[in-house]
Short mmCIF file of C-alpha atoms in Angstrom, two decimals:
data_model
loop_
_atom_site.label_atom_id
_atom_site.label_comp_id
_atom_site.label_asym_id
_atom_site.label_seq_id
_atom_site.Cartn_x
_atom_site.Cartn_y
_atom_site.Cartn_z
CA UNK A 63 18.99 11.56 -9.45
CA UNK A 64 15.68 9.72 -9.16
CA UNK A 65 13.57 12.33 -7.39
CA UNK A 66 10.47 12.22 -5.21
CA UNK A 67 7.18 13.28 -6.78
CA UNK A 68 3.91 14.83 -5.81
CA UNK A 69 1.16 16.51 -7.87
CA UNK A 70 1.11 20.10 -9.12
CA UNK A 71 -2.53 21.03 -8.45
CA UNK A 72 -5.40 20.05 -6.19
CA UNK A 73 -8.06 17.91 -7.90
CA UNK A 74 -11.43 16.54 -6.77
CA UNK A 75 -13.93 13.89 -7.76
CA UNK A 76 -17.12 12.39 -6.35
CA UNK A 77 -18.20 8.75 -6.28
CA UNK A 78 -19.65 6.00 -4.11
CA UNK A 79 -17.96 3.43 -1.91
CA UNK A 80 -18.03 -0.13 -3.23
CA UNK A 81 -18.80 -1.64 0.15
CA UNK A 82 -20.51 1.21 2.03
CA UNK A 83 -22.55 2.50 -0.91
CA UNK A 84 -22.01 5.99 0.58
CA UNK A 85 -21.42 9.07 -1.58
CA UNK A 86 -17.95 10.50 -0.98
CA UNK A 87 -15.93 13.46 -2.21
CA UNK A 88 -12.25 12.72 -2.81
CA UNK A 89 -9.65 15.51 -2.94
CA UNK A 90 -6.00 14.99 -3.86
CA UNK A 91 -3.56 17.69 -2.72
CA UNK A 92 0.21 18.20 -3.16
CA UNK A 93 2.43 17.30 -0.22
CA UNK A 94 5.98 18.25 0.76
CA UNK A 95 9.00 15.97 0.45
CA UNK A 96 9.12 12.98 2.82
CA UNK A 97 5.42 13.36 3.69
CA UNK A 98 4.43 10.04 2.16
CA UNK A 99 0.83 9.22 1.26
CA UNK A 100 -1.48 10.58 3.96
CA UNK A 101 -5.24 9.91 4.11
CA UNK A 102 -7.48 12.40 5.95
CA UNK A 103 -11.11 12.12 7.11
CA UNK A 104 -12.05 15.78 6.74
CA UNK A 105 -15.72 15.09 7.56
CA UNK A 106 -14.71 14.61 11.19
CA UNK A 107 -13.91 17.28 13.77
CA UNK A 108 -11.05 17.17 14.49
CA UNK A 109 -9.76 15.79 11.18
CA UNK A 110 -8.32 12.27 11.54
CA UNK A 111 -5.11 11.48 9.61
CA UNK A 112 -3.87 8.04 8.59
CA UNK A 113 -0.32 7.35 7.50
CA UNK A 114 -0.01 5.01 4.54
CA UNK A 115 1.71 2.23 6.46
CA UNK A 116 1.54 -1.52 6.91
CA UNK A 117 0.60 -1.12 10.57
CA UNK A 118 -2.28 1.24 9.72
CA UNK A 119 -4.24 -1.65 8.18
CA UNK A 120 -6.83 -2.96 10.63
CA UNK A 121 -9.27 -4.85 8.40
CA UNK A 122 -8.67 -6.84 5.20
CA UNK A 123 -12.12 -8.28 4.48
CA UNK A 124 -12.62 -7.74 0.72
CA UNK A 125 -10.38 -4.60 0.82
CA UNK A 126 -7.48 -2.97 2.64
CA UNK A 127 -8.91 -0.76 5.39
CA UNK A 128 -6.97 1.72 7.50
CA UNK A 129 -8.12 2.11 11.11
CA UNK A 130 -7.29 4.57 13.86
CA UNK A 131 -9.10 5.08 17.16
CA UNK A 132 -12.27 3.51 15.80
CA UNK A 133 -12.22 5.56 12.58
CA UNK A 134 -11.87 3.82 9.20
CA UNK A 135 -10.86 4.49 5.61
CA UNK A 136 -11.53 1.47 3.45
CA UNK A 137 -10.72 0.26 -0.07
CA UNK A 138 -7.46 2.20 -0.33
CA UNK A 139 -5.70 -0.30 -2.61
CA UNK A 140 -6.84 0.94 -6.05
CA UNK A 141 -5.81 4.55 -5.41
CA UNK A 142 -2.52 3.44 -3.85
CA UNK A 143 -1.94 1.21 -6.86
CA UNK A 144 -2.32 4.23 -9.15
CA UNK A 145 0.09 6.22 -6.96
CA UNK A 146 2.65 3.42 -7.15
CA UNK A 147 2.15 3.03 -10.89
CA UNK A 148 2.74 6.73 -11.54
CA UNK A 149 5.52 7.07 -8.98
CA UNK A 150 3.75 9.41 -6.54
CA UNK A 151 5.64 9.57 -3.22
CA UNK A 152 3.94 12.44 -1.40
CA UNK A 153 0.21 13.17 -1.43
CA UNK A 154 -2.67 14.22 0.79
CA UNK A 155 -5.91 12.31 0.20
CA UNK A 156 -8.95 14.01 1.74
CA UNK A 157 -12.26 12.16 2.13
CA UNK A 158 -15.74 13.11 3.29
CA UNK A 159 -16.74 9.52 4.19
CA UNK A 160 -15.17 6.25 5.28
CA UNK A 161 -14.38 4.73 1.87
CA UNK A 162 -12.39 5.65 -1.24
CA UNK A 163 -14.87 5.87 -4.16
CA UNK A 164 -14.80 2.77 -6.35
CA UNK A 165 -15.14 4.73 -9.63
CA UNK A 166 -15.17 2.12 -12.46
CA UNK A 167 -13.70 -0.67 -10.31
CA UNK A 168 -10.15 -0.28 -11.60
CA UNK A 169 -7.32 2.20 -11.03
CA UNK A 170 -7.75 3.99 -14.37
CA UNK A 171 -9.96 6.80 -12.99
CA UNK A 172 -7.32 7.56 -10.36
CA UNK A 173 -4.57 7.49 -12.98
CA UNK A 174 -6.56 10.03 -15.01
CA UNK A 175 -7.17 12.21 -11.94
CA UNK A 176 -3.47 12.24 -11.04
CA UNK A 177 -2.53 13.03 -14.62
CA UNK A 178 -5.03 15.90 -14.65
CA UNK A 179 -3.43 17.25 -11.48
CA UNK A 180 -0.03 17.18 -13.15
CA UNK A 181 2.99 15.40 -11.72
CA UNK A 182 5.70 17.40 -9.99
CA UNK A 183 9.28 16.35 -9.29
CA UNK A 184 10.65 17.46 -5.93
CA UNK A 185 14.20 18.34 -4.91
CA UNK A 186 14.89 15.26 -2.82
CA UNK A 187 16.05 11.74 -3.70
CA UNK A 188 13.39 9.09 -4.04
CA UNK A 189 13.80 6.38 -1.39
CA UNK A 190 13.34 2.71 -2.31
CA UNK A 191 12.98 -0.37 -0.15
CA UNK A 192 15.29 -3.06 -1.53
CA UNK A 193 14.57 -6.66 -0.52
CA UNK A 194 17.84 -8.37 0.47
CA UNK A 195 16.60 -11.90 1.19
CA UNK A 196 13.40 -13.90 0.53
CA UNK A 197 10.45 -13.29 2.84
CA UNK A 198 7.37 -15.51 2.54
CA UNK A 199 4.04 -15.92 4.33
CA UNK A 200 1.60 -18.86 4.15
CA UNK A 201 -2.00 -19.56 5.00
CA UNK A 202 -3.89 -22.89 4.91
CA UNK A 203 -2.74 -26.31 3.78
CA UNK A 204 -3.06 -28.59 0.77
CA UNK A 205 -5.53 -27.39 -1.87
CA UNK A 206 -6.46 -24.47 0.40
CA UNK A 207 -2.89 -23.22 0.70
CA UNK A 208 -2.22 -19.57 -0.13
CA UNK A 209 1.12 -17.84 -0.07
CA UNK A 210 2.93 -14.66 -1.04
CA UNK A 211 6.65 -14.03 -1.35
CA UNK A 212 9.11 -11.18 -1.94
CA UNK A 213 12.59 -12.00 -3.24
CA UNK A 214 15.58 -9.84 -4.26
CA UNK A 215 15.31 -8.29 -7.73
CA UNK A 216 16.85 -5.18 -9.27
CA UNK A 217 13.51 -3.72 -10.31
CA UNK A 218 9.85 -4.47 -9.64
CA UNK A 219 7.95 -7.39 -11.10
CA UNK A 220 4.92 -9.40 -10.00
CA UNK A 221 3.57 -12.86 -10.77
CA UNK A 222 0.16 -14.02 -9.57
CA UNK A 223 -1.79 -17.30 -9.74
CA UNK A 224 -5.55 -17.40 -9.09
CA UNK A 225 -8.00 -20.29 -8.78
CA UNK A 226 -11.72 -19.71 -8.31
CA UNK A 227 -13.19 -22.93 -9.74
CA UNK A 228 -15.46 -20.82 -11.92
CA UNK A 229 -15.61 -21.32 -15.70
CA UNK A 230 -15.63 -17.61 -16.55
CA UNK A 231 -12.63 -16.86 -14.35
CA UNK A 232 -10.45 -19.91 -14.74
CA UNK A 233 -11.06 -20.03 -18.48
CA UNK A 234 -9.46 -16.61 -19.07
CA UNK A 235 -6.01 -17.36 -17.71
CA UNK A 236 -5.07 -18.09 -14.13
CA UNK A 237 -1.50 -16.77 -14.22
CA UNK A 238 -0.12 -13.37 -15.15
CA UNK A 239 3.33 -11.84 -14.83
CA UNK A 240 4.39 -8.23 -15.36
CA UNK A 241 7.84 -6.65 -15.19
CA UNK A 242 7.66 -2.86 -15.15
CA UNK A 243 11.09 -2.55 -16.72
CA UNK A 244 9.41 -3.62 -19.95
CA UNK A 245 5.66 -3.09 -19.49
CA UNK A 246 3.53 -0.06 -18.69
CA UNK A 247 1.36 0.04 -15.57
CA UNK A 248 -1.07 2.42 -17.28
CA UNK A 249 -1.52 0.21 -20.33
CA UNK A 250 -1.24 -3.29 -18.86
CA UNK A 251 -2.68 -3.14 -15.33
CA UNK A 252 -4.56 0.07 -14.49
CA UNK A 253 -7.80 -0.75 -16.37
CA UNK A 254 -8.37 -4.18 -14.78
CA UNK A 255 -11.61 -4.12 -12.75
CA UNK A 256 -12.64 -5.76 -9.53
CA UNK A 257 -15.06 -8.68 -9.84
CA UNK A 258 -17.76 -10.50 -7.92
CA UNK A 259 -20.40 -13.22 -8.06
CA UNK A 260 -24.16 -12.69 -8.00
CA UNK A 261 -24.66 -15.61 -5.62
CA UNK A 262 -22.46 -13.89 -3.02
CA UNK A 263 -24.17 -10.48 -3.12
CA UNK A 264 -26.78 -11.02 -0.41
CA UNK A 265 -24.26 -12.62 1.95
CA UNK A 266 -21.81 -9.76 1.48
CA UNK A 267 -24.46 -7.10 1.94
CA UNK A 268 -25.53 -8.81 5.15
CA UNK A 269 -21.92 -8.28 6.30
CA UNK A 270 -22.08 -4.60 5.36
CA UNK A 271 -20.10 -5.14 2.16
CA UNK A 272 -20.71 -4.67 -1.60
CA UNK A 273 -23.58 -2.20 -1.03
CA UNK A 274 -22.31 0.08 -3.79
CA UNK A 275 -21.45 -2.64 -6.31
CA UNK A 276 -22.95 -2.54 -9.82
CA UNK A 277 -22.25 -3.41 -13.45
CA UNK A 278 -20.67 0.05 -13.76
CA UNK A 279 -17.92 -0.65 -11.23
CA UNK A 280 -17.27 -4.40 -11.30
CA UNK A 281 -17.20 -7.50 -13.47
CA UNK A 282 -20.26 -9.45 -12.34
CA UNK A 283 -20.82 -13.18 -12.89
CA UNK A 284 -23.53 -15.73 -12.30
CA UNK A 285 -22.61 -19.39 -11.83
CA UNK A 286 -21.42 -19.80 -15.41
CA UNK A 287 -20.71 -16.56 -17.25
CA UNK A 288 -19.84 -12.88 -17.24
CA UNK A 289 -22.99 -10.73 -17.14
CA UNK A 290 -21.47 -7.39 -18.21
CA UNK A 291 -22.61 -6.50 -21.73
CA UNK A 292 -19.18 -5.10 -22.66
CA UNK A 293 -17.23 -8.19 -21.58
CA UNK A 294 -13.60 -7.98 -20.46
CA UNK A 295 -11.00 -5.26 -21.01
CA UNK A 296 -8.09 -7.76 -20.98
CA UNK A 297 -8.18 -11.44 -21.87
CA UNK A 298 -6.98 -12.23 -18.34
CA UNK A 299 -8.55 -9.26 -16.55
CA UNK A 300 -9.30 -11.19 -13.36
CA UNK A 301 -5.70 -12.07 -12.52
CA UNK A 302 -4.51 -8.65 -13.71
CA UNK A 303 -6.83 -7.06 -11.18
CA UNK A 304 -5.28 -9.19 -8.45
CA UNK A 305 -1.90 -7.78 -9.51
CA UNK A 306 -3.39 -4.26 -9.40
CA UNK A 307 -4.60 -4.93 -5.84
CA UNK A 308 -1.24 -6.35 -4.81
CA UNK A 309 0.62 -3.27 -6.07
CA UNK A 310 -1.59 -1.08 -3.88
CA UNK A 311 -1.33 -3.39 -0.88
CA UNK A 312 2.47 -3.54 -1.18
CA UNK A 313 2.74 0.26 -1.45
CA UNK A 314 1.55 0.39 2.15
CA UNK A 315 5.11 -0.62 3.07
CA UNK A 316 5.86 3.09 2.64
CA UNK A 317 8.31 2.99 -0.27
CA UNK A 318 8.51 1.80 -3.87
CA UNK A 319 9.91 -1.72 -3.90
CA UNK A 320 12.99 -3.24 -5.47
CA UNK A 321 11.75 -6.81 -5.39
CA UNK A 322 10.06 -9.68 -7.16
CA UNK A 323 6.59 -10.50 -5.81
CA UNK A 324 5.18 -13.99 -6.37
CA UNK A 325 1.75 -15.03 -5.07
CA UNK A 326 -0.52 -18.06 -5.08
CA UNK A 327 -4.17 -17.20 -4.35
CA UNK A 328 -3.11 -14.32 -2.09
CA UNK A 329 -5.37 -11.48 -0.98
CA UNK A 330 -5.33 -8.24 1.01
CA UNK A 331 -4.76 -9.99 4.34
CA UNK A 332 -1.83 -12.09 3.21
CA UNK A 333 -0.29 -9.16 1.33
CA UNK A 334 -0.39 -7.11 4.53
CA UNK A 335 1.13 -9.97 6.51
CA UNK A 336 3.93 -10.10 3.94
CA UNK A 337 4.97 -6.45 4.22
CA UNK A 338 4.71 -6.60 8.01
CA UNK A 339 6.97 -9.67 7.96
CA UNK A 340 9.53 -7.74 5.90
CA UNK A 341 9.54 -4.78 8.28
CA UNK A 342 9.94 -7.11 11.26
CA UNK A 343 13.24 -8.43 9.82
CA UNK A 344 15.74 -5.55 9.65
CA UNK A 345 18.26 -7.71 7.76
CA UNK A 346 15.65 -8.49 5.04
CA UNK A 347 15.70 -5.00 3.52
CA UNK A 348 17.51 -1.70 3.15
CA UNK A 349 16.47 1.82 2.10
CA UNK A 350 18.40 3.08 -0.94
CA UNK A 351 18.51 6.12 -3.23
CA UNK A 352 20.00 6.69 -6.69
CA UNK A 353 22.06 9.81 -7.35
CA UNK A 354 22.00 9.23 -11.11
CA UNK A 355 20.14 7.17 -13.68
CA UNK A 356 23.31 5.16 -14.22
CA UNK A 357 22.93 2.11 -12.03
CA UNK A 358 19.27 2.80 -11.28
CA UNK A 359 16.85 -0.09 -11.87
CA UNK A 360 15.37 -0.25 -15.37
CA UNK A 361 11.91 -0.42 -13.83
CA UNK A 362 12.11 3.07 -12.42
CA UNK A 363 14.03 4.53 -15.35
CA UNK A 364 11.15 3.33 -17.55
CA UNK A 365 8.62 4.78 -15.10
CA UNK A 366 10.43 8.13 -15.09
CA UNK A 367 10.48 8.18 -18.89
CA UNK A 368 6.76 7.38 -19.05
CA UNK A 369 6.09 10.04 -16.40
CA UNK A 370 7.99 12.62 -18.48
CA UNK A 371 5.61 12.01 -21.40
CA UNK A 372 2.48 12.65 -19.32
#
């Protein structure tokens, strides 16, 4: 049986929010079966809880932000991406401020934190959301068109196309595809960092964004080149980071996916529209479990085998 997972031990870290610039303490705690991923603002009295759900997303400017009764938790996608990549189903995420710390701008710090906590199988079947028919969302027209699509697939794979009209970005590869039946999330996706442009910094900060951004937590570019002294971690790190983001955004559907995701210049907003569109069509999906590894998707057999080595 493919089983649900949580972590064995409570772990903590401290960082700053990418957009708020605020210092925040993050605590990850084990959760019981069928809890899901639950975010908690423990700096508030009473504590405010947020379910990890498509309908919890209230703002998608530069990040996926959960909102409830005027309270926010922003930039949840990198941590959720790590949870999806390691197969974590149930987890409490406690915060002392409104934003998940950005760490190094990728998901690798969260992968390390979860591994340090230890992964724990639970005595309940893991539930998957299987896409039964194509679901697609669009935005814009012509050269400005963006779209994202989920189609049936016995596993989980993603393909992403980006276009920024910037020599440093477009010159590194605009398309990437990853199939987790054959490739490792930890090795191929987790270390890809977020990125930004120097010319946009003042505008973003005027909007209350990017106040915690630095060379330590993002790839930074001027009009022509990458400014980070250490360069890129992957040859196509930009588009790999968009895949990392998409994995986290899609995990807000509440289950690991059995689907193929294909996107053209998509972002947090369109990704959220996509999973909402799925949930609004009951005949587009079904919830399934696997009583044995025989017949289970290769994607999640590979993930379970990788998890067993951690």
